[in-house]
CSV table of C-alpha atoms in Angstrom, one decimal:
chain,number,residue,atom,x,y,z
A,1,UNK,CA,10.7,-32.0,-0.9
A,2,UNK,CA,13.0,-30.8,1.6
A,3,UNK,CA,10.7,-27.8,2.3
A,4,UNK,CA,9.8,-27.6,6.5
A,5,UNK,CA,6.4,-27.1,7.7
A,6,UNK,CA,6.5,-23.6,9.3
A,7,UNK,CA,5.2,-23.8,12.8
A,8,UNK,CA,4.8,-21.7,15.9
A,9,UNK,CA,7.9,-21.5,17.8
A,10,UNK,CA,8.5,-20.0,21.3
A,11,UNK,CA,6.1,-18.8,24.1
A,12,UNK,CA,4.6,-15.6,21.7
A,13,UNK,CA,3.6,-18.7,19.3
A,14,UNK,CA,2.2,-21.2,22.0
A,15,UNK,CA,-1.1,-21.4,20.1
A,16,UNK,CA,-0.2,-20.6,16.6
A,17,UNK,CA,0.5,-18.9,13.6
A,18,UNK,CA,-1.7,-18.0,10.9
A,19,UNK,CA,-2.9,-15.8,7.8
A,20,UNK,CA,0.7,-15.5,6.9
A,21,UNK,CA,1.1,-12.6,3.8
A,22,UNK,CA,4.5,-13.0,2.1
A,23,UNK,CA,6.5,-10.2,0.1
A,24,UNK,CA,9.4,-10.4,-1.9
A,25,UNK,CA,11.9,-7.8,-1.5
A,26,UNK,CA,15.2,-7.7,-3.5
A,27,UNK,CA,16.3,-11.2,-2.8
A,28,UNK,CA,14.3,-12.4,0.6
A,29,UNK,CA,11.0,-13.5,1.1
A,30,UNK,CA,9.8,-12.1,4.4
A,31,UNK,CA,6.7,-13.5,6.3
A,32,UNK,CA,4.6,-11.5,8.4
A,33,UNK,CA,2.0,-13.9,10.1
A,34,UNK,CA,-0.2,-13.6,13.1
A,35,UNK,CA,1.5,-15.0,16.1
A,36,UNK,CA,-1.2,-16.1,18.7
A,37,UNK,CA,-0.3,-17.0,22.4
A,38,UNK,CA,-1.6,-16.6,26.1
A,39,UNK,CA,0.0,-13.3,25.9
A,40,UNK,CA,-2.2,-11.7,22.8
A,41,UNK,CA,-2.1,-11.7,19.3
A,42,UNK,CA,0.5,-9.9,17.5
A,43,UNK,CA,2.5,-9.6,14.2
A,44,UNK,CA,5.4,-12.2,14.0
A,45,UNK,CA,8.0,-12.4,11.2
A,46,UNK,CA,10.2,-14.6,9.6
A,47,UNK,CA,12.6,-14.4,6.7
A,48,UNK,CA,14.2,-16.9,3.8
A,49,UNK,CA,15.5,-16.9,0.9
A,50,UNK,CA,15.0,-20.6,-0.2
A,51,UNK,CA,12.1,-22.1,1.8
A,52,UNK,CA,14.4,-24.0,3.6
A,53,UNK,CA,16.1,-22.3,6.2
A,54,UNK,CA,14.7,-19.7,8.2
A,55,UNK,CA,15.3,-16.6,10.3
A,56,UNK,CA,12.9,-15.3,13.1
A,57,UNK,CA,12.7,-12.2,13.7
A,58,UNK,CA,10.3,-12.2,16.7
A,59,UNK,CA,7.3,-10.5,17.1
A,60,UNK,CA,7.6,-6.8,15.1
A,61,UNK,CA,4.2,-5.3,16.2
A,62,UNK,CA,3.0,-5.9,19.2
A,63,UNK,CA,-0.7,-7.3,20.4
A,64,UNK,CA,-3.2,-6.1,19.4
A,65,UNK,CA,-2.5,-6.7,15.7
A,66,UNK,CA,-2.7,-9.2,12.5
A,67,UNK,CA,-3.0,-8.5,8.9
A,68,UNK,CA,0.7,-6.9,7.9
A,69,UNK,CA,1.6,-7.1,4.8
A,70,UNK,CA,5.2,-5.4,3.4
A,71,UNK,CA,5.4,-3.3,0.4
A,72,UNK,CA,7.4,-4.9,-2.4
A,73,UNK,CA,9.6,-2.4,-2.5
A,74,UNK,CA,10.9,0.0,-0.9
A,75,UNK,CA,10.1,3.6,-0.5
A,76,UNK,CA,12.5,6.4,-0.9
A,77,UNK,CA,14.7,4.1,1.4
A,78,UNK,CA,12.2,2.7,3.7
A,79,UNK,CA,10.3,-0.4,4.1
A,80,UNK,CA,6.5,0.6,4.5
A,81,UNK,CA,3.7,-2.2,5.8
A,82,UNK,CA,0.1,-2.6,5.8
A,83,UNK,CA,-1.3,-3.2,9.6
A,84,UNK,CA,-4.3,-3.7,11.8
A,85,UNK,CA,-4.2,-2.9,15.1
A,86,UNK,CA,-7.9,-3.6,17.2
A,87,UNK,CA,-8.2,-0.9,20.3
A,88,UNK,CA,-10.3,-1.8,23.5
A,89,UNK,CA,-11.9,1.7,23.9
A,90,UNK,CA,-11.0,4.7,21.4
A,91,UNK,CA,-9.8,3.8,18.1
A,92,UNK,CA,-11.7,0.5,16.1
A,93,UNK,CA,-10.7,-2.4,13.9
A,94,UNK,CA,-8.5,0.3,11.2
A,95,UNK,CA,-5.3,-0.3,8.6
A,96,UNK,CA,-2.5,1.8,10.1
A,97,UNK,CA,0.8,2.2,7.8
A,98,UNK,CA,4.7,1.6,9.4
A,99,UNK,CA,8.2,1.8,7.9
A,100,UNK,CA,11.3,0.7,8.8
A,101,UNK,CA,14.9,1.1,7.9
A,102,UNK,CA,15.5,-2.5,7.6
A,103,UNK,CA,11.9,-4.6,7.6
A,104,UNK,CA,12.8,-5.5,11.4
A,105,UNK,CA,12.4,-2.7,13.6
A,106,UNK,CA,8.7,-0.2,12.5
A,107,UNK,CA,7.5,2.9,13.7
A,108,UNK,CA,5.7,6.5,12.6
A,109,UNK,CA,2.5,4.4,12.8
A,110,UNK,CA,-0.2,6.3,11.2
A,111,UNK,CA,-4.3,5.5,10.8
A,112,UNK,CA,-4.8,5.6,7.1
A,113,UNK,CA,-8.1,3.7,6.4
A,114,UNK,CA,-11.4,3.2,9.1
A,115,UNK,CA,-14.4,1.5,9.1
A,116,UNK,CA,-17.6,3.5,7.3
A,117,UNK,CA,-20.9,3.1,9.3
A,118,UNK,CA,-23.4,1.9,7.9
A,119,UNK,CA,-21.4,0.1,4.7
A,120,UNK,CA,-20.3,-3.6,3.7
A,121,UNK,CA,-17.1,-2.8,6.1
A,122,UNK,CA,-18.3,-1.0,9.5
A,123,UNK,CA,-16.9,-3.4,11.9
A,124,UNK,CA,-13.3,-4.2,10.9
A,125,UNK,CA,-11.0,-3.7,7.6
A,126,UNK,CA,-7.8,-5.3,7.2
A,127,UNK,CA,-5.2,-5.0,4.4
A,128,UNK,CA,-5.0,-8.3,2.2
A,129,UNK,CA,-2.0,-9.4,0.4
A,130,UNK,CA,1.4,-6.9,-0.8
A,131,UNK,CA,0.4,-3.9,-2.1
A,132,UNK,CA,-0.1,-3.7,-6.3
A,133,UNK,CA,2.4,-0.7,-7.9
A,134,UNK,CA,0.4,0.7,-10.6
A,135,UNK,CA,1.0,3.4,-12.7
A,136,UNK,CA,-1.8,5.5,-10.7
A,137,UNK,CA,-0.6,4.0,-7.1
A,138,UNK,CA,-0.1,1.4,-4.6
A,139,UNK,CA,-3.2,-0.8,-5.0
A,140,UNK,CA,-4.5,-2.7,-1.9
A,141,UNK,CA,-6.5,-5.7,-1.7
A,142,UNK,CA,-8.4,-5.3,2.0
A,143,UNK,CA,-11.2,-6.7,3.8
A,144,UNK,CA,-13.8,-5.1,4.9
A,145,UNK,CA,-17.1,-6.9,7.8
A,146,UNK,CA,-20.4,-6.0,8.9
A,147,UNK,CA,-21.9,-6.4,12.4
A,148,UNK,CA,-22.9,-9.8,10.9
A,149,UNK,CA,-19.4,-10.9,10.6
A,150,UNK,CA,-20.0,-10.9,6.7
A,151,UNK,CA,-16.5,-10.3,5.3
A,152,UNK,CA,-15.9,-9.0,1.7
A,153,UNK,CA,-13.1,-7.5,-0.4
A,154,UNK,CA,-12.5,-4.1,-1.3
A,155,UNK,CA,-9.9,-2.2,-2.6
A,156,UNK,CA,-7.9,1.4,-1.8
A,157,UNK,CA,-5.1,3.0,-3.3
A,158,UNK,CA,-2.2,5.3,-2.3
A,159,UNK,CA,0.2,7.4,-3.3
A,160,UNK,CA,3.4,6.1,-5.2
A,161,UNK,CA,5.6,7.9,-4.0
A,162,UNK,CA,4.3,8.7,-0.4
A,163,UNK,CA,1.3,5.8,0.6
A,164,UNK,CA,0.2,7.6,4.0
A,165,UNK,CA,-2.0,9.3,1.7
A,166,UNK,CA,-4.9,7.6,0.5
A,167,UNK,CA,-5.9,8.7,-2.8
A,168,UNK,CA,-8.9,6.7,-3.7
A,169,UNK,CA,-11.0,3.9,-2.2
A,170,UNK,CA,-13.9,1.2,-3.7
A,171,UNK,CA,-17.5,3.0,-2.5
A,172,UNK,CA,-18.9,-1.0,-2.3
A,173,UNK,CA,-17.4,-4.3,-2.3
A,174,UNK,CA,-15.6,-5.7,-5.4
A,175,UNK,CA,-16.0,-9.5,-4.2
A,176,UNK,CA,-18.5,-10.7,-1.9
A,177,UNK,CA,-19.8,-14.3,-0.6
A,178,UNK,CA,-22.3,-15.1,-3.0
A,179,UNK,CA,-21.4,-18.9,-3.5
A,180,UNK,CA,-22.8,-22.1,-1.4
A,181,UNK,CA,-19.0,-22.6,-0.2
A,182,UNK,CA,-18.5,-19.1,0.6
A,183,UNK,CA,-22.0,-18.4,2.3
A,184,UNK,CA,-21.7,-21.8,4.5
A,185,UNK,CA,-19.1,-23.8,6.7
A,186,UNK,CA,-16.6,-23.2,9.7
A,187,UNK,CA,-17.3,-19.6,9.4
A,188,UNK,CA,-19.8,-18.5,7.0
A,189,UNK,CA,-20.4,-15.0,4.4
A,190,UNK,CA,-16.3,-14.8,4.3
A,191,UNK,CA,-14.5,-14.0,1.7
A,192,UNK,CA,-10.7,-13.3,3.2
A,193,UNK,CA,-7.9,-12.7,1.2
A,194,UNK,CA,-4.1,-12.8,2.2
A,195,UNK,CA,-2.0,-13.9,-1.2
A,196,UNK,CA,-2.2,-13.2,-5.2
A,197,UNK,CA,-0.3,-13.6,-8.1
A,198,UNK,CA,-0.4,-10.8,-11.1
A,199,UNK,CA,0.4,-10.8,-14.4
A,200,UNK,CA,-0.1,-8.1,-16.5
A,201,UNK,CA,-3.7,-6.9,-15.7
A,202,UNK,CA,-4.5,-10.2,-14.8
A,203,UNK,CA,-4.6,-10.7,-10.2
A,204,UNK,CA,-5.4,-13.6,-9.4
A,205,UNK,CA,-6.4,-14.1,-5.8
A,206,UNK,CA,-6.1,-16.9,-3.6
A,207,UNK,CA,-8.8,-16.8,-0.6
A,208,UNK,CA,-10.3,-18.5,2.5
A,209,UNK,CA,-14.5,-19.0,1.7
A,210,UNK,CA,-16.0,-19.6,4.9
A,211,UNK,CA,-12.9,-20.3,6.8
A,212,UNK,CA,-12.9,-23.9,5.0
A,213,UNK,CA,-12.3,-24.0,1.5
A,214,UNK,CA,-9.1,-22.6,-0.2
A,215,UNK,CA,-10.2,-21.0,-3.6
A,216,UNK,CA,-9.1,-18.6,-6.6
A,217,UNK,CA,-10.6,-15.5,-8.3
A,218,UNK,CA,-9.1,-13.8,-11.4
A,219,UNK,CA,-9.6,-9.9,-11.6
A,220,UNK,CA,-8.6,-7.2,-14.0
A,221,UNK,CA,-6.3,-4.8,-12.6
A,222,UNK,CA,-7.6,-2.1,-14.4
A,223,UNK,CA,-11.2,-3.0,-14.0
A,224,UNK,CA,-10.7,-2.2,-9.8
A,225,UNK,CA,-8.9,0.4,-10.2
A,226,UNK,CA,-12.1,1.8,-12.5
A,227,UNK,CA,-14.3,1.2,-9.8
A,228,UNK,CA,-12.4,3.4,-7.3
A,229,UNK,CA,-13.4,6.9,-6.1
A,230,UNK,CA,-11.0,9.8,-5.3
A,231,UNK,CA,-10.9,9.7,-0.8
A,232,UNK,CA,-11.6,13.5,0.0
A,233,UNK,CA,-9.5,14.8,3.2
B,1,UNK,CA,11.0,31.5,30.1
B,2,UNK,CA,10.8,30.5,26.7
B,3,UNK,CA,10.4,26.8,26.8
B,4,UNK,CA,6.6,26.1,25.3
B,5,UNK,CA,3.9,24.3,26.6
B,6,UNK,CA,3.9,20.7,24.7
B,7,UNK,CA,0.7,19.5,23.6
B,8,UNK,CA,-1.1,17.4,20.9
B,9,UNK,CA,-0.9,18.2,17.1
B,10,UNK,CA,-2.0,16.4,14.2
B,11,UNK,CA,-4.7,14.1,13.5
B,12,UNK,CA,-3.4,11.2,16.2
B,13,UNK,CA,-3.2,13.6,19.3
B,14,UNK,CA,-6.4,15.1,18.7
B,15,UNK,CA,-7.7,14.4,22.0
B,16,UNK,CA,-4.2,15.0,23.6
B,17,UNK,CA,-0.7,13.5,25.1
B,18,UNK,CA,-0.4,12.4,28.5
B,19,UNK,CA,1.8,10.7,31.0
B,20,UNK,CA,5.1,11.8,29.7
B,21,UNK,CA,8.0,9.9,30.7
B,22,UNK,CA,11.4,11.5,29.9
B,23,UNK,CA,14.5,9.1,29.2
B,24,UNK,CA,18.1,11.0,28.8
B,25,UNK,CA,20.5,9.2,26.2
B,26,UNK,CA,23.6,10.6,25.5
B,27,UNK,CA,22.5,14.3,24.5
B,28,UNK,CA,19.3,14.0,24.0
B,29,UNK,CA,15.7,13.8,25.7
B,30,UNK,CA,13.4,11.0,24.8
B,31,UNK,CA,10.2,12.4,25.0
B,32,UNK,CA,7.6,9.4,25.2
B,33,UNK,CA,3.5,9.8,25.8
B,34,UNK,CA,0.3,8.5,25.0
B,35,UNK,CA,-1.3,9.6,22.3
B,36,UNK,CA,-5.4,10.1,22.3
B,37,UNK,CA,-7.6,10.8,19.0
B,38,UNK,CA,-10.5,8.8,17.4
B,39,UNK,CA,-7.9,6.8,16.2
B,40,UNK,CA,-6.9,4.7,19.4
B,41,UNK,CA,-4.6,5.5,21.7
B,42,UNK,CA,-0.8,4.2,21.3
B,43,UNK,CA,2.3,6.0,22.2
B,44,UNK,CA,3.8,8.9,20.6
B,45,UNK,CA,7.6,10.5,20.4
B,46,UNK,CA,9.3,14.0,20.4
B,47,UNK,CA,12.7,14.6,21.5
B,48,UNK,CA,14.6,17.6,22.6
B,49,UNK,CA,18.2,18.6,23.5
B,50,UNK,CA,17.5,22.1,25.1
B,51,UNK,CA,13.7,22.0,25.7
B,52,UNK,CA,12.9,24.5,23.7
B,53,UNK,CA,12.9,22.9,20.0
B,54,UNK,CA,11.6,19.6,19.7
B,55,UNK,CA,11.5,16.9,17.1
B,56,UNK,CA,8.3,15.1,16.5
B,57,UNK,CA,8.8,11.0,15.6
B,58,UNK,CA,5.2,10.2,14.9
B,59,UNK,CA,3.3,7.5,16.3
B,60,UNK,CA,6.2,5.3,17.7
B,61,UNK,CA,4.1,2.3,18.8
B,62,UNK,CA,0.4,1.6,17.9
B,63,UNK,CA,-2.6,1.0,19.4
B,64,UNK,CA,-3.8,0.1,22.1
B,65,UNK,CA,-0.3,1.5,24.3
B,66,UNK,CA,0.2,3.1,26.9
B,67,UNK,CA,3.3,3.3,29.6
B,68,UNK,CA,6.2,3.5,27.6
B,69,UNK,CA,9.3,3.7,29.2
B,70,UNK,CA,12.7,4.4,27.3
B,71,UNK,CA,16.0,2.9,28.8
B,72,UNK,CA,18.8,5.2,29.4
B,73,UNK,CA,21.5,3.8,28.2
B,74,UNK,CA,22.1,1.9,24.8
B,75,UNK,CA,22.1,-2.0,25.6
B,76,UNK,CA,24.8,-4.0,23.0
B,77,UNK,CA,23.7,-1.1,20.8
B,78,UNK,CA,20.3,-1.0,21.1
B,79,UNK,CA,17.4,1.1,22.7
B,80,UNK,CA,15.0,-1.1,25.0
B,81,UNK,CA,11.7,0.3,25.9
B,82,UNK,CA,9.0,-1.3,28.0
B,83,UNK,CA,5.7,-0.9,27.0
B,84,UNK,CA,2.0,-1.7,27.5
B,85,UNK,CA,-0.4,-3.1,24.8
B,86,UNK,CA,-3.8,-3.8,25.6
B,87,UNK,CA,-5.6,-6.8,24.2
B,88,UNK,CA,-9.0,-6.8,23.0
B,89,UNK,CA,-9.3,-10.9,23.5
B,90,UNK,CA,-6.1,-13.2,24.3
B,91,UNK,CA,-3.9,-11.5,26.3
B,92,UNK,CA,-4.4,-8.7,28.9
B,93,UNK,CA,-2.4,-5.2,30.2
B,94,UNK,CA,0.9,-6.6,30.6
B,95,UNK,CA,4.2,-5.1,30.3
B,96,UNK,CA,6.2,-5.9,27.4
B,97,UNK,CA,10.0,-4.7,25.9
B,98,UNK,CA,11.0,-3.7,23.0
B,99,UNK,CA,14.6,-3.3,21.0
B,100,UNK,CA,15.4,-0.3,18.4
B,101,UNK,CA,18.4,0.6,16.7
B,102,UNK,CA,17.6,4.1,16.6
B,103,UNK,CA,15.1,4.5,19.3
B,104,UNK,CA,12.5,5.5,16.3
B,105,UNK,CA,11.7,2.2,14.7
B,106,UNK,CA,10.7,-0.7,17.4
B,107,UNK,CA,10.8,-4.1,17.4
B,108,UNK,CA,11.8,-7.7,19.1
B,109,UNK,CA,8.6,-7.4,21.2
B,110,UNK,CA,8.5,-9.5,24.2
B,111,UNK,CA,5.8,-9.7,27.0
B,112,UNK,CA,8.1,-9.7,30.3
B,113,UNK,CA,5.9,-8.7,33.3
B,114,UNK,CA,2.0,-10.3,33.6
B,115,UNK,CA,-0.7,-9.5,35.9
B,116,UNK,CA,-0.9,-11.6,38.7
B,117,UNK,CA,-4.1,-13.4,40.0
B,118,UNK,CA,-5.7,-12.7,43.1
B,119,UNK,CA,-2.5,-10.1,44.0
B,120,UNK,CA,-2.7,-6.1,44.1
B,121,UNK,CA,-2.1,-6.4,40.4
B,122,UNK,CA,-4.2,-8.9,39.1
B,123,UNK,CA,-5.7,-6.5,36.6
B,124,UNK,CA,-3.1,-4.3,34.8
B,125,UNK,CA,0.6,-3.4,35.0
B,126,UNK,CA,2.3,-0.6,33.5
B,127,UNK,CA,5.9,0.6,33.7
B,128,UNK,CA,6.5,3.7,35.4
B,129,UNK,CA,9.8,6.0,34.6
B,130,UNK,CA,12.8,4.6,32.7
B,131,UNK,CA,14.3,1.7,34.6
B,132,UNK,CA,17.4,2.3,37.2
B,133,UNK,CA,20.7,0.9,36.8
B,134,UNK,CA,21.8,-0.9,39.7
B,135,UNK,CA,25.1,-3.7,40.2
B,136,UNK,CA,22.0,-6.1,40.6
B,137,UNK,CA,20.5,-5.2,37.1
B,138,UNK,CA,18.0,-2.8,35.8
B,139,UNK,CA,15.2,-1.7,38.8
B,140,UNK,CA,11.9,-1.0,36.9
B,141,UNK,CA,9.2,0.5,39.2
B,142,UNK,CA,5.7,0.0,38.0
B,143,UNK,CA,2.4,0.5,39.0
B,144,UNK,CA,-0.5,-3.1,39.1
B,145,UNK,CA,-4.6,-2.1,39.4
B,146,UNK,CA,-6.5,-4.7,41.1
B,147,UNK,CA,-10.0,-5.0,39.8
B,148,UNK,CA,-11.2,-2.3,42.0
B,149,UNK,CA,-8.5,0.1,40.2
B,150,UNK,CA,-7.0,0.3,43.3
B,151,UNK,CA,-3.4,1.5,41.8
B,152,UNK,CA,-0.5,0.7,43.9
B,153,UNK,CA,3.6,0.6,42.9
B,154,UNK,CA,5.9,-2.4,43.0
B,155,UNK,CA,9.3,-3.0,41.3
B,156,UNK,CA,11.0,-5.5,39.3
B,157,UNK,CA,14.1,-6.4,38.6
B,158,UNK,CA,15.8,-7.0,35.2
B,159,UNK,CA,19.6,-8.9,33.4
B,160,UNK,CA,21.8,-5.8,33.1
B,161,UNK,CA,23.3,-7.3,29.8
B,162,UNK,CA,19.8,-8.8,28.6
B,163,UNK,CA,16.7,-6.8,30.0
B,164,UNK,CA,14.3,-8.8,28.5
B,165,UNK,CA,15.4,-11.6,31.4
B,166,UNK,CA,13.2,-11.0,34.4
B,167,UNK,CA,15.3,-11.7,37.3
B,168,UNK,CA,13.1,-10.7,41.0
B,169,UNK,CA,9.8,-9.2,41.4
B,170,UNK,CA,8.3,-7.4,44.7
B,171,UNK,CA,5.3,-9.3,46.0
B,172,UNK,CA,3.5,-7.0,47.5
B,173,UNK,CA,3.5,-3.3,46.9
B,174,UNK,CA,6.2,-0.8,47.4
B,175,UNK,CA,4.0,2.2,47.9
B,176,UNK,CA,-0.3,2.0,48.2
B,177,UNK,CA,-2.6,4.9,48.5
B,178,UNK,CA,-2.9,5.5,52.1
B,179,UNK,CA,-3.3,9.2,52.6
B,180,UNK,CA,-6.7,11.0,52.5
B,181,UNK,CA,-5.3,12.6,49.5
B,182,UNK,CA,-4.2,9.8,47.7
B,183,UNK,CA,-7.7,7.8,48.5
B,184,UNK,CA,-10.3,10.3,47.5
B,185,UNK,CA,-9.9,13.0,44.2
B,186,UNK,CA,-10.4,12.7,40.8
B,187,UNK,CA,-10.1,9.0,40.9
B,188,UNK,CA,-9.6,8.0,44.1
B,189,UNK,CA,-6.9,4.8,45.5
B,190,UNK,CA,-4.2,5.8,43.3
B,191,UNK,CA,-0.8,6.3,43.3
B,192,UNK,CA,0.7,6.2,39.5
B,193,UNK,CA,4.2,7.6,39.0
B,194,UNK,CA,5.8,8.4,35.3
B,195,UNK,CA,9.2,10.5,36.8
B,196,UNK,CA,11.8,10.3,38.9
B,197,UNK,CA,15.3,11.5,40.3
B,198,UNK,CA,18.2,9.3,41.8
B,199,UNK,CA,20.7,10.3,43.8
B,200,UNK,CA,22.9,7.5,45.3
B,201,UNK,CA,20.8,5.4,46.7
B,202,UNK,CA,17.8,7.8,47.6
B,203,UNK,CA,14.7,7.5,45.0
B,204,UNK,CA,12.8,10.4,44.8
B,205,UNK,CA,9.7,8.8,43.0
B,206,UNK,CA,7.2,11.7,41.8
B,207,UNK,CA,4.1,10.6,41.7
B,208,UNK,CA,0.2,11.5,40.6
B,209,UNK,CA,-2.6,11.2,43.9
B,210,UNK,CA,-5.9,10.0,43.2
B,211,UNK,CA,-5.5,11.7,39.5
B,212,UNK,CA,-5.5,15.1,41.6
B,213,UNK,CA,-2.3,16.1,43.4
B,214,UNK,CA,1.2,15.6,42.1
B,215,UNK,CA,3.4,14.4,45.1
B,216,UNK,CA,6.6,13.1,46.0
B,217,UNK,CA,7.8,10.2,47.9
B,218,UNK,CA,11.3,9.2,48.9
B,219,UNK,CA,12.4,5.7,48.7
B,220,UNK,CA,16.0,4.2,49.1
B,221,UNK,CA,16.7,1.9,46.0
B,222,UNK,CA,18.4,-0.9,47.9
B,223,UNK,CA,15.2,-1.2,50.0
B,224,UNK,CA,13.7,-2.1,47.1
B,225,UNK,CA,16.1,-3.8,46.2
B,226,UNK,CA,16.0,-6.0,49.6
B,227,UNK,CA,12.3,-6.8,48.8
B,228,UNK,CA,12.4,-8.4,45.9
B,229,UNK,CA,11.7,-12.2,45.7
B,230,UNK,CA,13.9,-14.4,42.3
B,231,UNK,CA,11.0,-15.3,39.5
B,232,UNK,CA,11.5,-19.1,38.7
B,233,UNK,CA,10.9,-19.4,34.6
């Protein structure tokens, strides 16, 4: 009750906003949603602290991007985000890593995981929901699609203390479409991820199957970060 | 004598920097380019007081970015930028601003300047070097492709206090390729400047040929000024 429905605002937002990640930091929720407009498709963010009111913050990464998501804390004094910026010649569909002094304003953008020919995610990856702290690093949720447009979910991790560095990485998929609801509907063979709850070992996540149906998974924190392998640079 | 040859380090210059543009703020040199590797090309950031030591600032917007164009002066306290994303679906190569509070970390992204159907730059714009103060507001020259990549200059005109507020626009071009050596080289109907120097009213715009011959051109700014026509919002 009382709680607005959040809607695209302003000429960046003329046709939408959507796959919203949220992260708490200290006391603020900040929202980081693709803002989609005439103009392109970029990384819009808002901020409250009660659901009720909010403040924009405009767009904070400019088009081509979606699929931010802000650490949950931050990093020797800087905020750090997950991003995906899509390239029209060089370059591909890859997770880049930001910070920021104060969430708002981001830069020393840097490529930190790329599509792997001929695997489960050789067309586009894109980072999920907040990075997990664990004792052995940041754990990310991503997904990863084929040339067939047949997204899945995999799973990297990075360093605590400095997560440009990628220090491990899922070989194959740890979720896939598999189900009738997940294999068919608006958009079929997707499994895409963008929110989660944890507690304790247990992550539960919340994701889109088939760009219809709204679902959740329980996983074991420890039983991902088992099926990682060390990244070799 | 002793000032080095910059060029491309690290993973996300692999393939080089190019198109420098050089902005002067206070004592120091804002060194902006575009920076080419597998990775995609967005623009990277050194900066220099004396030209022989510089400072490296990483990858300060991503992919895909080109033209970026720091402001010389501090605007109520912040940086401004323009800047070029490319969009791989909605949206197009237009030129957009940005705000900073320390010139490193970017944000408030805005598209301000849009290619123009059926005009001499109905395919891509791009701002050239950092924009001119003038009692009238801030002069940007830029250069717009046509779909023949027939590169030409025009200017435009932005609020002094508020630079993401387009004021006037030039119609037609400013400057077209006209000479033999501006029509056939490298890549030939081009005339694409990143540098210049004022003095008074006289523009010395420097300026690539056909990709080939580096040229210079002077223009007087209130010319310019004089053929710019208000943009209706």
């Amino acid at each position: 009750e009382g709680y607005p429905i959040l809607h695209g605002e302003g000429e960046d937002e003329a046709f939408g906003i959507e796959d919203c990640r949220v992260a708490f930091i200290e006391d603020t929720y900040y929202l980081t949603f693709t803002a989609v407009s005439s103009h392109g498709v970029g990384v819009g963010m808002r901020t409250t602290k009660d659901w009720k009111t909010f403040e924009k913050h405009g767009m904070i990464i400019p088009p081509h991007n979606k699929d931010c998501a802000i650490f949950e804390e931050k990093i020797n004094g800087m905020f750090y985000a997950l991003h995906r910026p899509s390239s029209v010649d060089l370059g591909g569909n890859y997770i880049w890593i930001a910070q920021s002094p104060d969430g708002i304003h981001w830069g020393q953008n840097k490529c930190i995981v790329k599509t792997r020919k001929d695997k489960w995610d050789s067309k586009r990856v894109g980072a999920g929901a907040a990075p997990i702290r664990t004792a052995k690093g940041w754990l990310a949720i991503y997904h990863g699609a084929n040339e067939n447009h047949e997204y899945c979910l995999g799973a990297f991790l990075m360093d605590l203390n400095d997560p440009i560095k990628v220090i491990a990485q899922t070989d194959g998929p740890i979720m896939k479409p598999q189900e009738k609801y997940e294999l068919e509907g608006f958009f079929g063979q997707v499994v895409f991820t963008n929110g989660h709850i944890i507690n304790g070992d247990e992550l539960t996540i919340y994701y889109g199957a088939a760009d219809e149906f709204v679902c959740a998974a329980k996983l074991s924190i420890n039983e991902i970060l088992a099926q990682l392998s060390a990244v070799r640079k």
